């Protein structure tokens, strides 16, 4: 029985796939290439090193040599040794070799037949690996496949063989709503690095927006949260800014674009107008319609104001396409809306040579149509029809909300369309239209009438973008919770947009294991906020263990940064304290309510949102349809701040689904949470916060601190990441350990 279970697991490990998956053609030979068996040098042909692409969207395309340098850094990070990069006129007999695609490059094209610079070949022999691209990006994407294959091999040799690969679609992207939540430049760059590992090609940066006017505090529209996240250099435009410390300067944004471009990702910036425009109408109230976040396009200063904003920022944007929003305007004003879109298209093109995108929006006009130069990002039926757009000759992007959308923290229940999942719904990608094993690709839009789809090679279909929205406002999530939400969505959508209808499908039975291994090892970022455990640490030992005498209250530096979920943090507290870190701080503070002042634990995020410990029932918040959500009509949870009496033994257990939950002196007392406005102010709830552990400095009365991987049985957690749809989740460390065990056991029993 044990042997049978072992053999089942052995088959699972052997079937791990890179994401996107690839198809190898095996070659003769019993031995393949093993990393570390040859000199740690990467060679790139001098004649190819200066090659830069011209067909992509970025205006700052890296050279093949620059991409190779990024690969060199990633290889060193993942496998050790100080790898070097050398230009050569002819290749040596061994090593990792980079150059051009060596066959007829015209055979590599997108699914619509347009040739691509993103294609590549990868050939493995006993002494070398050759990666050749039809362009510089193609070569770079080939290095992503090589790194993933090396991770899956886990120290064993790569089998000899060759593969040729190219994406089905040029647009393989993710969108982040930075108009209703501030994200730091460091976070944005890490997220871009993570997405690049799975061959994402676009980062849609939604830079301005506001909290929906039919939700939240509506006493005065001037107080509703709105944000513009780019800081204009022109003083005459700075009235649009409400929180200067939550903006990107031109230097910040150009650094972000350069960072992403070095990893093959183009930033597509969006400035939203004429809807979702409260940042503008607060600045210039005379430009608002009765619904105050809509611009009155008939006002003589409205369109000139929008043009002035774009004139400021267009020189910042190193891309051939930008997004002007144009979402959810007033359908009764279709003619003025269409006139605005077409005028903006002409303005942007004549000013900068760029093309515009808009969200698909209902336009019931008998007189006017949107210019065919405008790219339509379809997001919902009733707003646009992808089949009709194709017939009418438009270019389009698939962001159909049924598969693409997330509402970070909570869905829109009971407001339709609902629900938008809190975490990306992988099941809807693997089982499109709820049809088992029908894997989504960018040609699939309609989950209701399944015959109404585009052909795989539809000329107007550019590809797809998943979308993470902060509809519940800036305090409803931490910055890292956005990453938790799209953690699985990025590799899965990237894989299906790359493969399309023609390519290799994802193996469903091993998807969780493939995601767990590859996402935990994605080089150049640490969004999981992991620590390196000493190789000499005994199994099961804590990651951090620190104690001192209660009489010693001197400030102490641990210097470990942050640690992300799942974790257990145990503290012995004898006096008020504060533990600091780059993402959060944890302290004992007095919290004032309408009736009382309570001294309790408070997590504060780096963007200065405090989350006091609140009393909830241990049984609440486990509705699988609404992870972490506790409706306000639930009587078993009071949500009042929890008083902390010193001295105390405190344990905080955090996982992504259940958030950060607290035991005091071994008794469950509550969690850190946020109040969320639901529906059209008709249904309210509290939701969990998954907060990372601060581990930099200690001030005050902490006598002992122990940080452990994972959570205990008391935490009620469900694994290390977002809710999984396909089976048991394992961390990358577990997968690596199990692969090693399999290899040892196979050798021992002679399989």
XYZ file of C-alpha atoms in Angstrom:
751
model
C 0.000 0.000 0.000
C 2.844 2.387 0.874
C 4.629 1.516 -2.375
C 1.453 2.188 -4.365
C 0.979 5.602 -2.764
C 4.636 6.350 -3.387
C 4.323 5.426 -7.064
C 1.242 7.656 -7.434
C 3.196 10.548 -5.954
C 6.182 9.743 -8.151
C 3.960 10.068 -11.223
C 2.620 13.398 -9.967
C 6.087 14.855 -9.463
C 7.250 13.650 -12.856
C 4.341 15.445 -14.526
C 5.085 18.926 -13.173
C 4.871 21.460 -15.990
C 6.499 24.784 -16.688
C 3.930 27.563 -16.998
C 3.233 28.127 -19.864
C 3.594 24.402 -20.698
C 5.874 23.341 -23.557
C 6.237 20.400 -25.942
C 9.652 18.755 -26.236
C 10.942 16.589 -29.064
C 13.332 14.096 -27.506
C 16.759 13.479 -29.003
C 18.976 10.416 -28.935
C 21.307 10.131 -25.998
C 21.155 8.837 -22.476
C 22.561 11.936 -20.782
C 21.437 15.512 -20.870
C 22.607 18.843 -19.529
C 23.146 19.258 -15.812
C 23.579 22.692 -14.332
C 26.866 23.024 -12.508
C 28.499 20.270 -14.535
C 30.092 22.841 -16.831
C 31.706 26.241 -16.299
C 29.308 28.872 -14.963
C 29.439 31.110 -18.031
C 26.649 32.221 -20.341
C 27.719 32.951 -23.907
C 25.838 35.256 -26.269
C 26.691 35.796 -29.929
C 28.181 39.227 -30.474
C 26.169 39.600 -33.675
C 22.906 39.121 -31.730
C 23.793 40.911 -28.502
C 22.852 44.379 -29.788
C 19.558 43.230 -31.334
C 16.476 45.142 -30.139
C 12.862 44.381 -31.005
C 10.689 46.791 -32.966
C 7.275 45.097 -33.063
C 6.374 45.172 -29.371
C 4.571 47.982 -27.572
C 7.468 49.323 -25.522
C 9.383 52.365 -26.734
C 12.411 51.328 -24.640
C 13.099 47.788 -25.877
C 16.116 46.174 -24.179
C 18.867 44.643 -26.242
C 19.419 40.904 -26.284
C 22.500 41.492 -24.129
C 20.430 43.358 -21.513
C 17.931 40.496 -21.412
C 20.853 38.079 -21.093
C 22.166 40.051 -18.115
C 18.768 39.729 -16.391
C 18.934 35.985 -17.083
C 22.455 35.832 -15.616
C 21.271 37.489 -12.404
C 18.281 35.140 -12.133
C 20.430 32.065 -12.728
C 22.815 33.138 -9.961
C 19.930 33.831 -7.565
C 18.298 30.456 -8.140
C 21.251 28.112 -8.409
C 24.155 29.859 -6.751
C 27.617 30.423 -8.150
C 28.673 33.688 -9.678
C 27.546 33.204 -13.273
C 29.234 35.390 -15.863
C 28.073 36.633 -19.268
C 30.404 36.802 -22.246
C 30.000 37.936 -25.850
C 31.570 35.562 -28.389
C 31.845 35.402 -32.168
C 31.626 31.604 -32.151
C 30.246 29.356 -29.441
C 32.368 27.023 -27.332
C 31.474 23.326 -27.133
C 29.705 23.598 -23.797
C 27.697 25.928 -21.590
C 24.520 27.978 -21.909
C 24.411 29.599 -25.341
C 22.185 32.512 -26.402
C 21.548 33.724 -29.922
C 19.032 34.036 -32.780
C 16.454 31.503 -33.866
C 18.363 29.206 -36.218
C 15.526 28.052 -38.471
C 13.018 29.933 -40.636
C 11.624 32.566 -38.245
C 8.490 33.100 -40.335
C 7.162 29.766 -39.073
C 6.737 31.355 -35.632
C 3.631 33.541 -35.511
C 0.723 34.483 -33.294
C -2.470 32.488 -33.699
C -3.771 35.086 -36.178
C -0.771 34.476 -38.445
C 1.169 37.661 -37.673
C 4.865 36.903 -37.213
C 6.313 37.465 -33.758
C 9.576 38.467 -32.159
C 8.491 36.489 -29.084
C 9.200 33.012 -30.501
C 12.157 30.893 -29.447
C 13.878 27.540 -29.658
C 15.477 25.646 -26.786
C 17.841 22.748 -27.495
C 19.501 20.567 -24.851
C 22.515 18.343 -25.454
C 24.765 16.533 -23.010
C 27.083 19.536 -22.696
C 25.084 22.610 -23.699
C 21.775 24.416 -23.825
C 21.000 26.718 -26.743
C 18.289 29.380 -26.466
C 17.546 31.234 -29.699
C 14.904 33.912 -30.238
C 13.149 35.362 -33.251
C 13.715 38.595 -31.334
C 15.324 39.662 -28.087
C 12.116 39.025 -26.151
C 11.812 35.593 -27.698
C 15.270 34.720 -26.439
C 14.325 36.076 -22.993
C 11.109 34.034 -22.854
C 13.213 30.992 -23.724
C 15.353 31.650 -20.660
C 12.170 31.655 -18.535
C 11.367 28.171 -19.827
C 14.924 27.045 -19.137
C 14.852 28.341 -15.550
C 11.520 26.637 -14.890
C 12.722 23.345 -16.374
C 15.823 23.506 -14.187
C 13.667 24.110 -11.103
C 11.451 21.157 -11.962
C 14.537 18.972 -12.579
C 15.697 19.885 -9.059
C 19.358 19.032 -9.604
C 18.900 16.208 -12.076
C 19.947 16.618 -15.695
C 17.689 17.966 -18.448
C 16.973 15.278 -21.025
C 18.404 15.913 -24.510
C 15.862 17.337 -26.946
C 14.560 20.436 -28.687
C 11.484 22.570 -28.563
C 10.130 25.460 -30.635
C 7.577 27.772 -29.051
C 5.723 31.030 -29.717
C 2.799 32.806 -28.036
C -0.704 32.612 -29.467
C -1.462 36.223 -28.442
C 0.656 39.337 -27.999
C -1.391 40.729 -25.091
C -0.965 38.577 -21.996
C -1.558 40.940 -19.150
C -2.714 41.838 -15.668
C -4.402 45.028 -14.443
C -4.038 46.526 -10.972
C -6.409 49.196 -9.664
C -4.018 51.797 -8.243
C -6.713 54.482 -8.309
C -8.429 53.202 -5.167
C -5.356 51.849 -3.387
C -1.799 53.154 -3.210
C 1.007 50.811 -4.258
C 4.663 51.639 -3.716
C 7.159 51.617 -6.584
C 8.990 48.715 -4.931
C 5.814 46.597 -4.819
C 4.912 47.423 -8.425
C 8.371 46.388 -9.619
C 8.278 43.139 -7.655
C 4.866 42.307 -9.105
C 6.142 42.990 -12.624
C 9.127 40.713 -11.984
C 6.824 37.954 -10.735
C 4.513 38.205 -13.768
C 7.426 38.191 -16.191
C 8.563 34.765 -14.969
C 5.382 33.344 -16.536
C 5.755 35.322 -19.786
C 3.176 38.021 -19.085
C 3.718 40.836 -21.587
C 1.655 43.781 -20.245
C 1.008 45.539 -16.940
C -2.162 47.649 -17.183
C -1.698 50.349 -14.528
C -5.105 51.849 -13.603
C -3.841 55.125 -12.162
C -6.996 57.039 -11.191
C -10.442 56.190 -9.832
C -12.825 56.724 -6.921
C -14.931 54.752 -4.484
C -18.334 54.048 -6.089
C -20.800 56.842 -5.300
C -23.543 54.321 -4.552
C -21.451 52.644 -1.858
C -19.748 53.873 1.279
C -20.119 57.222 2.976
C -22.404 59.320 0.781
C -23.159 62.262 3.031
C -21.016 64.534 0.874
C -19.458 63.526 -2.405
C -16.378 65.642 -1.657
C -15.435 63.201 1.122
C -15.658 60.034 -0.948
C -12.273 58.464 -1.536
C -10.687 59.272 -4.888
C -7.125 59.170 -6.052
C -4.798 60.215 -8.830
C -1.547 58.289 -8.434
C 0.756 60.229 -10.814
C 2.210 63.547 -9.628
C 2.176 66.245 -12.357
C 5.182 68.515 -12.665
C 3.007 71.379 -13.969
C 1.869 73.427 -10.912
C -1.383 74.287 -12.699
C -2.375 70.606 -12.635
C -1.392 69.768 -9.066
C -4.876 70.577 -7.771
C -5.824 67.083 -8.932
C -3.627 65.593 -6.163
C -5.009 64.993 -2.668
C -2.220 62.832 -1.181
C 1.158 63.760 -2.627
C 2.921 61.070 -0.568
C 0.825 58.464 -2.434
C 1.891 59.394 -5.952
C 4.551 58.351 -8.436
C 6.849 61.053 -9.753
C 8.019 61.030 -13.353
C 11.305 59.485 -12.201
C 9.376 56.782 -10.277
C 7.188 55.937 -13.243
C 9.980 55.882 -15.776
C 12.000 53.656 -13.429
C 9.007 51.296 -13.198
C 8.656 51.194 -16.984
C 12.373 50.542 -17.435
C 12.355 47.779 -14.813
C 9.386 46.052 -16.427
C 10.795 46.427 -19.945
C 14.005 44.710 -18.837
C 11.805 41.693 -18.109
C 9.728 41.834 -21.289
C 6.695 43.594 -19.787
C 5.239 46.852 -21.154
C 3.396 49.157 -18.743
C 0.068 50.348 -20.221
C -0.993 53.419 -18.179
C -4.646 54.385 -17.773
C -6.037 57.779 -16.754
C -9.796 57.428 -16.342
C -12.273 59.895 -17.900
C -15.063 60.924 -18.366
C -16.449 58.495 -15.746
C -14.827 57.440 -12.459
C -13.488 60.968 -12.492
C -13.979 62.275 -8.955
C -10.317 63.292 -8.656
C -10.976 65.824 -11.411
C -14.428 67.001 -10.315
C -13.287 67.590 -6.716
C -10.601 69.826 -8.178
C -12.996 71.521 -10.614
C -16.587 70.987 -9.349
C -18.037 73.060 -12.180
C -17.100 70.236 -14.598
C -19.317 67.601 -12.903
C -22.688 66.242 -13.950
C -25.367 65.552 -11.352
C -23.596 62.245 -10.670
C -20.487 63.895 -9.361
C -17.879 61.440 -10.661
C -18.963 62.035 -14.283
C -17.494 64.883 -16.302
C -19.937 67.143 -18.092
C -18.438 66.837 -21.558
C -20.587 69.703 -22.847
C -18.876 72.144 -20.465
C -16.388 74.175 -22.531
C -13.527 73.453 -20.091
C -14.105 69.699 -19.683
C -12.301 68.254 -22.702
C -9.503 70.881 -22.582
C -8.884 69.849 -18.950
C -8.603 66.185 -19.909
C -6.287 67.064 -22.795
C -4.113 69.179 -20.481
C -3.716 66.221 -18.124
C -2.763 63.912 -20.976
C -0.390 66.504 -22.460
C 1.450 66.477 -19.134
C 1.784 62.713 -18.903
C 2.118 61.482 -22.493
C 5.871 62.234 -22.524
C 6.205 59.986 -19.439
C 4.711 56.929 -21.112
C 7.211 54.720 -22.945
C 4.595 52.728 -24.828
C 2.891 52.780 -28.210
C -0.559 52.427 -26.596
C -2.251 54.062 -23.623
C -5.680 53.661 -21.982
C -8.065 56.603 -21.529
C -10.658 54.671 -19.501
C -13.973 55.917 -20.946
C -15.835 53.490 -18.699
C -19.447 53.524 -17.455
C -20.561 56.945 -18.627
C -24.172 58.060 -19.038
C -25.755 56.068 -21.900
C -28.211 58.930 -22.567
C -25.200 61.049 -23.570
C -23.883 58.582 -26.151
C -23.201 61.159 -28.851
C -21.099 63.443 -26.668
C -19.320 60.374 -25.265
C -18.409 59.038 -28.722
C -17.310 62.492 -29.825
C -15.044 62.677 -26.765
C -13.461 59.257 -27.420
C -12.784 60.033 -31.078
C -11.413 63.480 -30.270
C -9.098 61.988 -27.635
C -7.938 59.343 -30.100
C -6.996 62.044 -32.593
C -5.392 64.196 -29.900
C -3.253 61.413 -28.439
C -2.171 60.180 -31.849
C -1.314 63.617 -33.224
C 0.475 64.619 -30.014
C 2.469 61.454 -29.342
C 1.881 58.945 -32.129
C 0.210 56.589 -29.660
C -2.994 54.584 -30.031
C -5.691 54.550 -27.343
C -7.640 51.823 -25.595
C -11.021 52.200 -23.882
C -13.237 49.932 -21.829
C -16.152 48.490 -23.749
C -19.078 50.759 -22.924
C -22.670 50.894 -24.107
C -23.032 53.556 -26.830
C -26.644 53.606 -28.063
C -26.129 56.220 -30.780
C -27.790 56.245 -34.200
C -25.560 59.051 -35.413
C -21.948 58.258 -34.465
C -19.574 55.343 -34.037
C -16.264 54.983 -32.251
C -13.245 55.176 -34.534
C -11.767 51.868 -35.680
C -8.386 53.162 -34.484
C -9.603 52.713 -30.889
C -8.902 49.375 -29.175
C -11.837 48.071 -27.129
C -11.158 46.244 -23.864
C -14.284 44.118 -23.480
C -15.265 43.535 -19.868
C -18.985 42.734 -19.765
C -21.873 41.786 -22.039
C -24.371 44.634 -22.235
C -21.383 46.977 -22.522
C -19.842 45.488 -25.678
C -20.213 42.390 -27.859
C -16.911 40.744 -28.904
C -18.409 38.975 -31.926
C -19.888 42.227 -33.223
C -16.653 44.089 -32.524
C -14.802 41.563 -34.681
C -17.367 41.885 -37.471
C -17.116 45.678 -37.316
C -13.343 45.605 -37.658
C -12.252 46.658 -34.154
C -9.176 45.487 -32.296
C -10.097 44.189 -28.856
C -8.765 42.712 -25.616
C -10.553 40.011 -23.607
C -11.189 41.056 -19.976
C -14.631 39.437 -19.715
C -15.522 39.842 -16.047
C -16.824 36.276 -15.610
C -13.308 34.852 -15.823
C -11.028 37.933 -15.534
C -12.292 40.008 -12.592
C -11.534 40.066 -8.893
C -12.918 42.468 -6.302
C -10.145 42.474 -3.732
C -11.384 41.497 -0.286
C -15.060 40.948 -1.142
C -17.423 40.336 -4.036
C -20.273 42.743 -4.821
C -23.020 40.716 -3.148
C -25.848 41.651 -3.266
C -25.167 44.148 -6.095
C -25.060 42.654 -9.578
C -22.976 41.576 -11.391
C -21.881 39.305 -8.580
C -19.921 37.597 -7.456
C -16.493 38.839 -8.400
C -14.216 36.531 -6.419
C -11.851 37.764 -3.744
C -9.108 35.549 -5.193
C -8.667 34.794 -8.874
C -11.001 31.905 -9.767
C -8.713 29.327 -11.374
C -11.633 26.918 -11.789
C -13.274 29.284 -14.292
C -10.094 29.207 -16.367
C -9.684 25.443 -16.210
C -13.430 24.797 -16.730
C -14.696 27.617 -18.919
C -18.481 28.160 -18.833
C -18.532 25.523 -16.062
C -17.772 22.854 -18.660
C -15.346 20.339 -17.127
C -11.854 20.414 -18.666
C -12.701 23.127 -21.233
C -9.668 25.327 -20.687
C -10.224 29.021 -21.337
C -8.149 30.897 -23.886
C -8.443 34.515 -25.173
C -10.833 33.513 -27.957
C -13.426 32.485 -25.350
C -15.619 35.329 -24.095
C -19.186 34.146 -23.548
C -19.789 31.767 -20.605
C -23.564 31.712 -21.212
C -24.062 31.244 -24.951
C -21.039 29.047 -25.540
C -21.426 29.113 -29.335
C -20.871 32.898 -29.419
C -17.074 33.007 -29.324
C -14.335 34.304 -31.608
C -12.302 32.071 -33.855
C -8.836 31.345 -32.428
C -7.193 33.319 -35.226
C -9.594 36.275 -35.176
C -7.729 39.212 -36.677
C -8.949 41.741 -34.122
C -8.237 39.745 -30.953
C -5.085 41.040 -29.279
C -5.261 38.738 -26.263
C -6.372 39.019 -22.646
C -5.875 40.894 -19.365
C -7.039 39.779 -15.910
C -8.163 42.579 -13.591
C -7.796 43.137 -9.835
C -10.135 45.884 -8.591
C -10.088 47.716 -5.249
C -13.834 48.390 -5.217
C -13.879 48.232 -1.412
C -11.449 51.092 -1.010
C -7.883 51.702 0.154
C -8.129 50.213 3.647
C -9.833 46.951 2.620
C -6.563 45.313 1.605
C -2.867 45.570 2.211
C -0.596 45.977 -0.771
C 0.519 42.370 -0.453
C -3.080 41.117 -0.351
C -3.392 42.226 -3.991
C -0.547 39.832 -4.755
C -2.253 37.027 -2.812
C -5.389 37.591 -4.899
C -3.654 37.272 -8.272
C -0.907 34.886 -7.167
C -2.414 31.903 -9.020
C -4.166 33.929 -11.730
C -0.993 35.334 -13.261
C 0.686 31.994 -14.095
C -2.571 30.345 -15.180
C -3.790 33.192 -17.430
C -0.285 33.701 -18.810
C -0.138 30.004 -19.686
C -3.499 29.915 -21.451
C -2.953 33.223 -23.290
C 0.445 31.978 -24.460
C -0.795 28.548 -25.590
C -4.167 29.638 -26.977
C -6.138 26.951 -28.782
C -3.119 25.462 -30.565
C -0.613 25.065 -27.733
C -0.013 22.684 -24.868
C -2.787 22.582 -22.284
C -2.292 22.729 -18.544
C -2.306 19.356 -16.773
C -5.039 19.879 -14.196
C -3.933 17.107 -11.843
C -0.527 18.704 -11.247
C -1.421 22.378 -11.589
C -1.388 23.092 -7.850
C 1.998 21.458 -7.441
C 3.427 23.273 -10.470
C 2.152 26.628 -9.184
C 3.471 25.957 -5.676
C 6.978 25.170 -6.894
C 7.341 27.827 -9.582
C 5.723 30.772 -7.801
C 7.824 30.211 -4.688
C 10.995 30.291 -6.799
C 10.209 33.171 -9.188
C 13.539 35.051 -9.143
C 14.147 38.722 -8.444
C 11.248 39.246 -6.014
C 10.121 38.272 -2.516
C 6.402 39.021 -2.500
C 5.831 35.995 -0.276
C 8.125 37.710 2.249
C 10.172 34.596 3.024
C 13.313 34.240 5.134
C 16.267 32.027 4.328
C 16.431 29.244 6.881
C 19.857 28.116 8.030
C 20.947 24.821 6.490
C 21.988 23.717 9.987
C 18.540 24.305 11.500
C 16.920 21.106 12.843
C 13.655 20.084 11.141
C 10.682 21.898 12.621
C 12.796 24.524 14.360
C 11.508 28.109 14.479
C 12.543 30.607 11.822
C 13.214 33.225 14.498
C 13.566 32.703 18.253
C 14.488 35.588 20.551
C 14.230 36.153 24.332
C 15.419 38.594 26.987
C 14.804 39.451 30.635
C 11.588 41.369 31.311
C 13.638 44.038 33.058
C 15.522 44.755 29.819
C 13.541 47.301 27.781
C 16.277 48.536 25.480
C 15.383 48.770 21.822
C 16.531 45.748 19.823
C 17.182 45.213 16.131
C 16.277 41.815 14.661
C 16.800 42.930 11.081
C 14.645 40.262 9.421
C 12.250 42.565 7.528
C 8.847 40.896 7.147
C 7.487 37.369 6.990
C 4.328 36.487 5.083
C 1.571 33.913 5.575
C 1.223 31.201 6.589
C 2.990 31.791 9.893
C 2.597 31.630 13.666
C 4.028 34.501 15.724
C 4.216 33.948 19.491
C 4.975 36.838 21.861
C 5.492 37.111 25.606
C 4.508 40.664 26.593
C 5.127 42.371 29.938
C 4.712 46.063 29.024
C 3.606 48.288 26.138
C 5.640 47.545 23.011
C 6.082 48.085 19.295
C 7.546 45.719 16.703
C 8.422 47.389 13.399
C 8.968 46.174 9.844
C 8.940 47.495 6.273
C 5.341 46.390 5.597
C 3.662 46.568 9.018
C 4.139 47.393 12.672
C 2.497 45.676 15.662
C 1.956 47.535 18.924
C -0.098 47.837 22.070
C -2.225 50.978 21.773
C -5.308 52.656 23.190
C -8.220 52.569 20.738
C -11.133 54.950 21.226
C -14.721 54.013 20.358
C -17.969 55.900 20.938
C -18.241 54.612 24.491
C -14.863 53.292 25.672
C -11.097 53.469 25.414
C -9.515 50.035 25.047
C -5.849 49.047 25.156
C -5.384 46.381 22.530
C -3.106 45.041 19.813
C -2.940 47.131 16.642
C -1.400 46.232 13.303
C -0.541 49.323 11.221
C 0.411 48.999 7.556
C 3.122 50.972 5.780
C 0.409 53.143 4.206
C -0.772 54.090 7.725
C -4.020 52.152 8.053
C -4.498 50.831 11.633
C -6.276 47.531 12.328
C -7.075 46.932 16.021
C -7.719 43.435 17.330
C -11.491 42.907 17.371
C -13.653 40.323 19.078
C -15.103 37.672 16.755
C -16.404 34.190 17.278
C -13.918 31.476 16.338
C -16.665 29.886 14.228
C -17.393 33.012 12.173
C -15.805 33.978 8.867
C -15.590 30.509 7.328
C -18.336 30.767 4.703
C -16.645 29.165 1.646
C -18.675 31.391 -0.668
C -17.407 34.552 1.033
C -13.963 33.816 2.495
C -13.375 35.754 5.680
C -16.594 37.762 5.464
C -18.770 38.171 8.567
C -22.100 39.881 7.934
C -23.046 42.623 10.403
C -26.286 40.833 11.258
C -24.229 37.969 12.724
C -24.802 38.109 16.479
C -21.971 35.823 17.593
C -19.257 38.424 16.826
C -19.266 41.875 18.453
C -16.220 43.339 16.598
C -15.400 45.533 19.598
C -11.701 46.043 20.390
C -10.291 43.279 22.603
C -8.731 44.505 25.882
C -5.249 43.134 26.583
C -4.194 42.696 30.217
C -0.461 42.422 30.875
C 1.504 40.270 31.207
C 0.199 38.156 28.341
C 1.176 35.294 26.095
C 0.001 36.117 22.574
C -0.109 33.951 19.478
C -0.965 35.353 16.038
C -1.702 32.826 13.310
C -2.026 34.134 9.761
C -3.062 32.539 6.511
C -4.419 34.177 3.387
C -7.978 32.862 3.642
C -8.636 33.468 7.343
C -6.372 36.432 7.933
C -4.524 37.201 11.166
C -6.236 35.567 14.162
C -5.196 35.885 17.795
C -5.013 33.739 20.931
C -4.250 35.345 24.304
C -3.088 32.996 27.057
C -4.200 30.085 24.825
C -7.763 31.445 24.424
C -9.041 32.576 21.025
C -10.068 36.240 21.240
C -10.512 37.607 17.718
C -8.840 38.857 14.567
C -7.640 41.968 12.752
C -10.321 43.057 10.273
C -11.875 45.812 8.184
C -15.418 47.149 7.882
C -16.737 46.867 4.327
C -19.696 48.683 2.763
C -21.790 46.259 0.733
C -24.357 46.584 -2.021
C -25.822 50.064 -2.370
C -25.357 50.705 1.341
C -27.776 47.863 2.101
C -25.499 45.074 3.341
C -22.453 45.585 5.530
C -19.775 43.210 6.708
C -16.411 42.742 8.373
C -13.568 41.016 6.554
C -10.245 39.521 7.585
C -6.862 41.183 7.123
C -3.893 38.930 6.292
C -1.012 40.935 7.759
C 2.662 40.056 7.468
C 4.778 39.709 10.598
C 7.107 42.668 11.288
C 10.625 41.514 12.200
C 12.967 44.514 12.025
C 12.975 46.222 15.421
C 11.550 45.772 18.927
C 10.710 48.604 21.290
C 9.408 48.175 24.842
C 8.081 45.181 26.701
C 8.541 42.152 24.456
C 10.273 39.424 26.507
C 10.179 36.694 23.877
C 9.386 36.238 20.191
C 9.076 33.017 18.197
C 8.201 32.892 14.481
C 7.263 29.525 12.984
C 6.426 28.457 9.439
C 2.786 27.521 8.872
C -0.049 27.689 11.376
C -1.181 25.448 14.175
C -4.355 23.400 14.323
C -6.051 26.164 16.299
C -5.798 28.561 13.356
C -8.334 26.812 11.162
C -6.225 27.682 8.113
C -6.353 26.047 4.724
C -2.889 26.052 3.279
C -0.235 28.494 2.278
C -1.945 30.542 -0.380
C -5.206 31.587 -1.968
C -8.055 29.061 -1.982
C -7.117 26.299 -4.367
C -9.616 24.758 -6.754
C -7.725 21.685 -7.848
C -6.439 19.753 -4.859
C -3.921 19.917 -2.053
C -1.585 22.904 -2.045
C 2.097 22.393 -1.318
C 4.747 25.047 -0.875
C 7.741 25.208 -3.180
C 9.978 24.052 -0.311
C 7.800 20.980 0.212
C 7.817 20.152 -3.495
C 11.610 20.453 -3.677
C 12.021 18.274 -0.601
C 9.624 15.645 -1.942
C 11.325 15.576 -5.335
C 14.645 14.953 -3.592
C 13.099 12.200 -1.473
C 11.668 10.552 -4.578
C 15.066 10.542 -6.240
C 16.710 8.990 -3.173
C 13.968 6.396 -2.732
C 13.976 5.444 -6.405
C 17.694 4.803 -6.228
C 17.333 2.844 -2.976
C 14.604 0.459 -4.136
C 15.892 0.115 -7.676
C 12.829 1.418 -9.511
